[in-house]
mmCIF file of C-alpha atoms and ligand atoms in Angstrom:
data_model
loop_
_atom_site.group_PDB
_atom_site.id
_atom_site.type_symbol
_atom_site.label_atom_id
_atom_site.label_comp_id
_atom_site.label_asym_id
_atom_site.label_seq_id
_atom_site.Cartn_x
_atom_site.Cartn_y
_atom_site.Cartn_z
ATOM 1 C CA UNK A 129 5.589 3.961 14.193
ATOM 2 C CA UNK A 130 4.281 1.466 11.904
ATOM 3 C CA UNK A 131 5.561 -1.897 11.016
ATOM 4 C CA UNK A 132 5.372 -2.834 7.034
ATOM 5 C CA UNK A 133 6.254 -5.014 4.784
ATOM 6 C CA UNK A 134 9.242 -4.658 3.238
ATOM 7 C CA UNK A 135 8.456 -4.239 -0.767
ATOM 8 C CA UNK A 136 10.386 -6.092 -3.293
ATOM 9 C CA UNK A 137 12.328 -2.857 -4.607
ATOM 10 C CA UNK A 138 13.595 -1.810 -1.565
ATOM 11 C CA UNK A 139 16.844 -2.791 0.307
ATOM 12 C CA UNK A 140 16.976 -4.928 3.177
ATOM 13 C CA UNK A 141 18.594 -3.070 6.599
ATOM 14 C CA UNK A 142 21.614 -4.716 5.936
ATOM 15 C CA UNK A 143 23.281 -2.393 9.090
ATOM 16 C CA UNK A 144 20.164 -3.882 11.023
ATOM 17 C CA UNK A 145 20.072 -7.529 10.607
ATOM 18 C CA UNK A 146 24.045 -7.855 10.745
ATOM 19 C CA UNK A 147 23.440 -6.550 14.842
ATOM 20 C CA UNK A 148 21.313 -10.016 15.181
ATOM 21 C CA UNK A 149 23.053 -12.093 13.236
ATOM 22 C CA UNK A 150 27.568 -11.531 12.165
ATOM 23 C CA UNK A 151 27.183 -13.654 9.002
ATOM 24 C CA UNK A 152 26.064 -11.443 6.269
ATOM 25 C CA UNK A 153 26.513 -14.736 4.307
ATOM 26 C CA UNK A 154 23.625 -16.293 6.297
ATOM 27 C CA UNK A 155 22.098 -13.166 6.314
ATOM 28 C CA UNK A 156 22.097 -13.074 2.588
ATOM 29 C CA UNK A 157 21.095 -16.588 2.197
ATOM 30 C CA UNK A 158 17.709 -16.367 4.719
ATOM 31 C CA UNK A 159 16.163 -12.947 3.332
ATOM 32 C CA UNK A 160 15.829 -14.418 -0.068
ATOM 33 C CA UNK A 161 13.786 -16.806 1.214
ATOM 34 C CA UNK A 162 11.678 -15.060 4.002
ATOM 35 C CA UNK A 163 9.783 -12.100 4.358
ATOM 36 C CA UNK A 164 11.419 -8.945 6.055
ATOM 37 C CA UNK A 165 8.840 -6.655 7.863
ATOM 38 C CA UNK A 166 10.569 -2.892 9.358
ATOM 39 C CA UNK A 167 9.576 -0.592 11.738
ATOM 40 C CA UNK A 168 9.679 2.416 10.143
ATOM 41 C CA UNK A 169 8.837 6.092 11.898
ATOM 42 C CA UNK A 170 8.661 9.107 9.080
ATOM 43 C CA UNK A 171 10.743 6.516 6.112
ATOM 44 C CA UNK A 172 13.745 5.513 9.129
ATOM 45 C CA UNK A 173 13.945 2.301 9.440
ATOM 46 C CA UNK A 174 13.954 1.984 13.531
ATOM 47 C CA UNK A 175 13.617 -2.118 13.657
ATOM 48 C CA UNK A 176 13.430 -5.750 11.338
ATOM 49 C CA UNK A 177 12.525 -8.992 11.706
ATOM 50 C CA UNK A 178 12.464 -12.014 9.094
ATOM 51 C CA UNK A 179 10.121 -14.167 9.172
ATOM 52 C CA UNK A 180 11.333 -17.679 7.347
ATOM 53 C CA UNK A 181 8.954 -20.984 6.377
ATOM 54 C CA UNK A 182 10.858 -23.732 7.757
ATOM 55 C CA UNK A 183 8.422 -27.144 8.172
ATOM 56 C CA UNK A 184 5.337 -27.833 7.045
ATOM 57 C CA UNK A 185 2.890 -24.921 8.715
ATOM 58 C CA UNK A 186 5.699 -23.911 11.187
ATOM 59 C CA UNK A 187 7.418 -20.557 10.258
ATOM 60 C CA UNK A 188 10.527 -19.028 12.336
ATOM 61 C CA UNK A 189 11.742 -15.434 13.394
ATOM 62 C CA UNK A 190 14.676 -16.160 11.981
ATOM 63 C CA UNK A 191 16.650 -12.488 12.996
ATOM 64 C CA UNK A 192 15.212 -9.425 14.834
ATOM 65 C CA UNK A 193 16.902 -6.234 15.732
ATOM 66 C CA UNK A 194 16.341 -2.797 16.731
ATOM 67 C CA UNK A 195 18.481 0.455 15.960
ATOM 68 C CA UNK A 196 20.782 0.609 18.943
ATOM 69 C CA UNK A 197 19.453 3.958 19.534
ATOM 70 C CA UNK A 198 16.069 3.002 20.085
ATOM 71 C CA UNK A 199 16.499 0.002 21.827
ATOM 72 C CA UNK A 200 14.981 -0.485 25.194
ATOM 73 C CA UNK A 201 11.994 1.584 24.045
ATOM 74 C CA UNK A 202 9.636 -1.217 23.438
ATOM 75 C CA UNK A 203 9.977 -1.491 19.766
ATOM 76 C CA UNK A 204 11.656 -4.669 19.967
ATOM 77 C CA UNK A 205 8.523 -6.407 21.977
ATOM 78 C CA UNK A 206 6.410 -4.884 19.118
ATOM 79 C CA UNK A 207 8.142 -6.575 16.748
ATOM 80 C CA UNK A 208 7.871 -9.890 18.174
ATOM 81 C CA UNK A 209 4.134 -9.741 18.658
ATOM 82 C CA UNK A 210 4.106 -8.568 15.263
ATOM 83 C CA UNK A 211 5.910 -11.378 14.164
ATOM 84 C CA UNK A 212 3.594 -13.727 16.160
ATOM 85 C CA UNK A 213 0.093 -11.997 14.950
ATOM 86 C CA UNK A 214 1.191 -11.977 11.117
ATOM 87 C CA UNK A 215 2.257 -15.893 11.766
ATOM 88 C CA UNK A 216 -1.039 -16.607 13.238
ATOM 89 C CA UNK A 217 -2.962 -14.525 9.915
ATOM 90 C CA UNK A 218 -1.349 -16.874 7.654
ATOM 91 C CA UNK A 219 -2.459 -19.935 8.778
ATOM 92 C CA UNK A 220 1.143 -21.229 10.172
ATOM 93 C CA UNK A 221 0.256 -23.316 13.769
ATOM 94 C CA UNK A 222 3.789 -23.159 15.049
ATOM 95 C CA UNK A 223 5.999 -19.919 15.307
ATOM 96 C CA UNK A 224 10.065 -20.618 16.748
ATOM 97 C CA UNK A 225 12.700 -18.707 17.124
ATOM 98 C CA UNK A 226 16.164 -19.246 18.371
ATOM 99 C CA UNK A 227 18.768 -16.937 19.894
ATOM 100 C CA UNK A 228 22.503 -17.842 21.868
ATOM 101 C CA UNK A 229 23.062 -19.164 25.318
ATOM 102 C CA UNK A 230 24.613 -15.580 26.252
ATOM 103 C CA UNK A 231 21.862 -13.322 24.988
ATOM 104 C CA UNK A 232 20.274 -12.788 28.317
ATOM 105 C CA UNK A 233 18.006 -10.380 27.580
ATOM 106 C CA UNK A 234 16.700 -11.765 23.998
ATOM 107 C CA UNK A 235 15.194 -14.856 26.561
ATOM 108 C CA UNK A 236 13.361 -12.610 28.734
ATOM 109 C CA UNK A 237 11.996 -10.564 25.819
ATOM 110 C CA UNK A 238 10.740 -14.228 23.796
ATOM 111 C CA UNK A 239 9.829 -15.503 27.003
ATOM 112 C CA UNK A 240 7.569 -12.530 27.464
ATOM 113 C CA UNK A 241 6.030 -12.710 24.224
ATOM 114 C CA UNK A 242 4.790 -16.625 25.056
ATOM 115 C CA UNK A 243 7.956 -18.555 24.066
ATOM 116 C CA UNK A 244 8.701 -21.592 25.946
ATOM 117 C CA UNK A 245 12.315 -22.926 25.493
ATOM 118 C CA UNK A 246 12.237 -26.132 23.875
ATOM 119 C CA UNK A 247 15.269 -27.878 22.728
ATOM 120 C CA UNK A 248 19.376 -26.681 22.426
ATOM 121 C CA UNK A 249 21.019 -26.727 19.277
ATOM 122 C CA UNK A 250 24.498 -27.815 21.156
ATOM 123 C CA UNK A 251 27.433 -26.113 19.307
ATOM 124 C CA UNK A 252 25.306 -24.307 16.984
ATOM 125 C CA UNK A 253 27.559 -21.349 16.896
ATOM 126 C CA UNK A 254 30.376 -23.051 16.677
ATOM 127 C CA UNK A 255 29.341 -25.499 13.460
ATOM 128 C CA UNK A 256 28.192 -22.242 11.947
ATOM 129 C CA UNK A 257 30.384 -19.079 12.542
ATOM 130 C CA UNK A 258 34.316 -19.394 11.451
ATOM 131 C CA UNK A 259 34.790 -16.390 14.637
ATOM 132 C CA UNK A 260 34.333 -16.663 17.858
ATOM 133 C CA UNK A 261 31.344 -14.789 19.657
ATOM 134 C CA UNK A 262 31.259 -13.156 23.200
ATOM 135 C CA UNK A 263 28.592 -11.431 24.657
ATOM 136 C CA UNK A 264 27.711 -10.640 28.285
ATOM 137 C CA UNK A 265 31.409 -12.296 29.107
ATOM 138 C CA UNK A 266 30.160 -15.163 27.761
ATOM 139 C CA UNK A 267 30.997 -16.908 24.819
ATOM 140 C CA UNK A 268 27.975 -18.120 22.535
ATOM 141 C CA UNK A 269 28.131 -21.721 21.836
ATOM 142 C CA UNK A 270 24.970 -23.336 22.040
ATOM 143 C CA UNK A 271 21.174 -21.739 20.338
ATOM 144 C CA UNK A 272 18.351 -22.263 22.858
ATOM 145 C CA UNK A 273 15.607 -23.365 20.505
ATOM 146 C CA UNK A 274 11.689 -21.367 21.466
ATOM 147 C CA UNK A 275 8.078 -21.778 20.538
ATOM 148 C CA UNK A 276 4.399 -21.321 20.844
ATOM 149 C CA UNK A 277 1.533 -22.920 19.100
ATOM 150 C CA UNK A 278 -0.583 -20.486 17.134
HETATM 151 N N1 ACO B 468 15.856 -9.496 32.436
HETATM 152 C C1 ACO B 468 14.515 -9.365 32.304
HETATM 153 N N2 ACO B 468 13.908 -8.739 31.255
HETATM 154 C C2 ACO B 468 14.740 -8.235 30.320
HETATM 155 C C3 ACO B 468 16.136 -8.324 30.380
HETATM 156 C C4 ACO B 468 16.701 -9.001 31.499
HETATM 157 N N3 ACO B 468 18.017 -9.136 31.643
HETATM 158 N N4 ACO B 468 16.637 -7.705 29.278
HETATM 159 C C5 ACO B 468 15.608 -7.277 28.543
HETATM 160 N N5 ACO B 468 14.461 -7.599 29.188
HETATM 161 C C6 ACO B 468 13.101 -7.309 28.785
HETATM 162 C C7 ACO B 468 12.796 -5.846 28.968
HETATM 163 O O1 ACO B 468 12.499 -5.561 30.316
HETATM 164 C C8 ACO B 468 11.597 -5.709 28.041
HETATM 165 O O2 ACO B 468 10.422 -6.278 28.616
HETATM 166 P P1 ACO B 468 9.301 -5.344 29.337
HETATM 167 O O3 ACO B 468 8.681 -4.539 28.227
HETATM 168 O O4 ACO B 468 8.374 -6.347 29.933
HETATM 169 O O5 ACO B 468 10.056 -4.507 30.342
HETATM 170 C C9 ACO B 468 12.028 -6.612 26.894
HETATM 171 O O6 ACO B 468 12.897 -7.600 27.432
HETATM 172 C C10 ACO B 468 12.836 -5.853 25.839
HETATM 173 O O7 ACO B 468 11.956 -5.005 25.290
HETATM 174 P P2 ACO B 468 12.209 -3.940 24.131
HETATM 175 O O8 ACO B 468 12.558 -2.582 24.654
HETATM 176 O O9 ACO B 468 10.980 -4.038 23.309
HETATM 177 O O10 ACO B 468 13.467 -4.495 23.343
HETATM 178 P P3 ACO B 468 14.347 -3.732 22.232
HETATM 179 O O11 ACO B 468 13.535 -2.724 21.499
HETATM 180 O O12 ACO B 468 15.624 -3.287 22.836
HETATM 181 O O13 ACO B 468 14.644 -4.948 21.228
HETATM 182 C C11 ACO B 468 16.284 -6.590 20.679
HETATM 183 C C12 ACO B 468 15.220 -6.143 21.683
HETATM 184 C C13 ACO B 468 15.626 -6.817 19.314
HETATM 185 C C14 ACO B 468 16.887 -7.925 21.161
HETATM 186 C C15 ACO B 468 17.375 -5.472 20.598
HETATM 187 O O14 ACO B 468 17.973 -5.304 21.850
HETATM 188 C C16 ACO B 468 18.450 -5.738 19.573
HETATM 189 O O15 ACO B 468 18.303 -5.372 18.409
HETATM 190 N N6 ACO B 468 19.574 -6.357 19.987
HETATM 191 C C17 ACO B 468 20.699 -6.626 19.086
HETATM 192 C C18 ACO B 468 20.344 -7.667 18.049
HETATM 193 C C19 ACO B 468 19.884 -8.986 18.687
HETATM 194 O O16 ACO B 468 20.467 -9.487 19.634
HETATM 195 N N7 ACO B 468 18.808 -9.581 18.114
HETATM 196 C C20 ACO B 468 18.251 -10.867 18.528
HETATM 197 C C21 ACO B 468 19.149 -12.000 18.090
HETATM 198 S S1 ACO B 468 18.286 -13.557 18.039
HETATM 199 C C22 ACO B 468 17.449 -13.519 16.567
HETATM 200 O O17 ACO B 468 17.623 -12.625 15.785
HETATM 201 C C23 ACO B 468 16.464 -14.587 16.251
HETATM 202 N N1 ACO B 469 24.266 -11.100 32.815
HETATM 203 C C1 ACO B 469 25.557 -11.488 32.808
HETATM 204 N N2 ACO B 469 26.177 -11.953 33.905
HETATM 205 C C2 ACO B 469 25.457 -12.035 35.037
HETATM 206 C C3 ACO B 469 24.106 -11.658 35.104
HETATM 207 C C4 ACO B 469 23.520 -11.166 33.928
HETATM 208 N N3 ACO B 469 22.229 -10.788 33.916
HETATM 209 N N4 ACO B 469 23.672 -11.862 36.382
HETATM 210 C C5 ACO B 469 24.713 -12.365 37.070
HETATM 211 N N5 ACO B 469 25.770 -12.475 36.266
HETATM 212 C C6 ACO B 469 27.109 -12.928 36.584
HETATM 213 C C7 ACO B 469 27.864 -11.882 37.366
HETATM 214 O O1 ACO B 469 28.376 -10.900 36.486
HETATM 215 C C8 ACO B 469 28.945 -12.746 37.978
HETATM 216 O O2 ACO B 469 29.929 -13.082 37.029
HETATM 217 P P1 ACO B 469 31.341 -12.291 36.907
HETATM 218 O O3 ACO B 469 32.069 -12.568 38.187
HETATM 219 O O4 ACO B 469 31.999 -12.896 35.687
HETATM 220 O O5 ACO B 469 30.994 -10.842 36.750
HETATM 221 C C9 ACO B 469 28.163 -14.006 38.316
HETATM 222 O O6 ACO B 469 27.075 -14.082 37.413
HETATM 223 C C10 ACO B 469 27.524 -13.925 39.720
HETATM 224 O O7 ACO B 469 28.554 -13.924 40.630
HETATM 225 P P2 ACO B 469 28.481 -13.841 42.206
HETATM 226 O O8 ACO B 469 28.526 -12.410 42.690
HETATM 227 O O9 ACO B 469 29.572 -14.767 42.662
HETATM 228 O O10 ACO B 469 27.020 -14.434 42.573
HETATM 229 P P3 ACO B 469 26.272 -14.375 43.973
HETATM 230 O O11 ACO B 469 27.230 -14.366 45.123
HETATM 231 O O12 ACO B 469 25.255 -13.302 43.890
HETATM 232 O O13 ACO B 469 25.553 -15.797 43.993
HETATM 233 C C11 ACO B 469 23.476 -16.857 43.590
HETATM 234 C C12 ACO B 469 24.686 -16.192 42.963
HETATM 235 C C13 ACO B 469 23.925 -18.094 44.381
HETATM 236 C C14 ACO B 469 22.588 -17.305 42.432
HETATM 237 C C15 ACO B 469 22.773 -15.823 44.499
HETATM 238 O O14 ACO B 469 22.360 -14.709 43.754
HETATM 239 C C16 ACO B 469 21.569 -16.381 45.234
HETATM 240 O O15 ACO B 469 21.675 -16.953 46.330
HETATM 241 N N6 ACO B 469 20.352 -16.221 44.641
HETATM 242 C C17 ACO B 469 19.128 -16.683 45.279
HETATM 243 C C18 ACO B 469 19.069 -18.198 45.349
HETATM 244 C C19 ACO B 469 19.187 -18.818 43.975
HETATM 245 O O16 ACO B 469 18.589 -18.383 42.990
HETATM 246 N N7 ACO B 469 19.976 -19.915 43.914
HETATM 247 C C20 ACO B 469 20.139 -20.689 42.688
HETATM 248 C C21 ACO B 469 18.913 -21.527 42.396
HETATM 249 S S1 ACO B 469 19.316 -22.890 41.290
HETATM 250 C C22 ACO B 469 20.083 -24.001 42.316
HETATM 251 O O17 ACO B 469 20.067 -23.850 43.498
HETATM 252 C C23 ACO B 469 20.691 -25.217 41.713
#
């Protein structure tokens, strides 16, 4: 498995990035601006992440998902220290990412990776989606905010 680049003339996994994040609106909005790097294993697409500029040298994973069928595999953790090691190349000192109050298992995974939780964007789902969300009979309200220094 290797984990490119997306080029310019290629599509983005739209099927993908719509598992970490409902709004293809926002979707649409955040990959024009950022960078999209894939998994890919023989041309399939197995896992993205989009990595956006947000402040001055700070840069955030901004959604990151794996192909339900291959999840739990370890491509996910890949992906993040991907996402961390290609921050750190280009000179950004500050890599953040932010994921629901629900999504158990996305805080272990960033927490693993080096992320330490630093603020809550309080109603952030709620401001932002027009439906509600539930997920691990919970519903998602509030973004728990992550980072590491470079
Ligand atoms: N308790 C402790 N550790 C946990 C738990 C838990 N409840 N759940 C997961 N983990 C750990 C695993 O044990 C593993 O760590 P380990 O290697 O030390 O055992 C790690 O978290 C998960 O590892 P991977 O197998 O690499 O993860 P996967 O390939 O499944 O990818 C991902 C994770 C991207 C979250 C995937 O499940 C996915 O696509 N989910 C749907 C989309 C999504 O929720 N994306 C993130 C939204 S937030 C955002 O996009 C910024
Ligand atoms: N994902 C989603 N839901 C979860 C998860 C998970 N990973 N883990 C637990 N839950 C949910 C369960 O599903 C259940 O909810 P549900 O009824 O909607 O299904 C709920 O959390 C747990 O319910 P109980 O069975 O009532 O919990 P339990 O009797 O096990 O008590 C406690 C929980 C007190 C934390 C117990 O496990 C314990 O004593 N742990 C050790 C001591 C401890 O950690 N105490 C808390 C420290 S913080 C403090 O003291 C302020």
């Amino acid at each position: 498995m290797n984990i490119v680049n997306l080029a310019s003339h290629e599509q983005p996994p739209m099927d993908l990035l719509l598992l970490a994040d409902p709004s293809p609106k926002l979707v649409e909005e955040y990959i024009q601006r950022g960078q999209c790097y894939v998994a890919k294993a023989e041309e399939l697409i197995l896992g993205v992440y989009v990595l956006l500029p947000t402040r001055p040298e700070t840069v955030e994973i901004v959604n990151i998902a794996v192909d339900e069928r291959h999840q739990g595999q370890g491509i996910g953790k890949k992906l993040v220290n991907h996402a961390i090691e290609t921050a750190r190349q280009l000179g950004y000192k500050t890599i953040e990412i932010g994921t629901g109050n629900s999504s158990i298992g996305q805080l272990a995974l960033y927490q693993k990776c080096g992320f330490r939780m630093t603020w809550i964007d309080r109603d952030f789902f709620i401001r932002h989606y027009e439906e509600p969300i539930y997920e691990n009979g919970m519903q998602v309200i509030d973004m728990v905010r992550l980072s590491q220094d470079l």
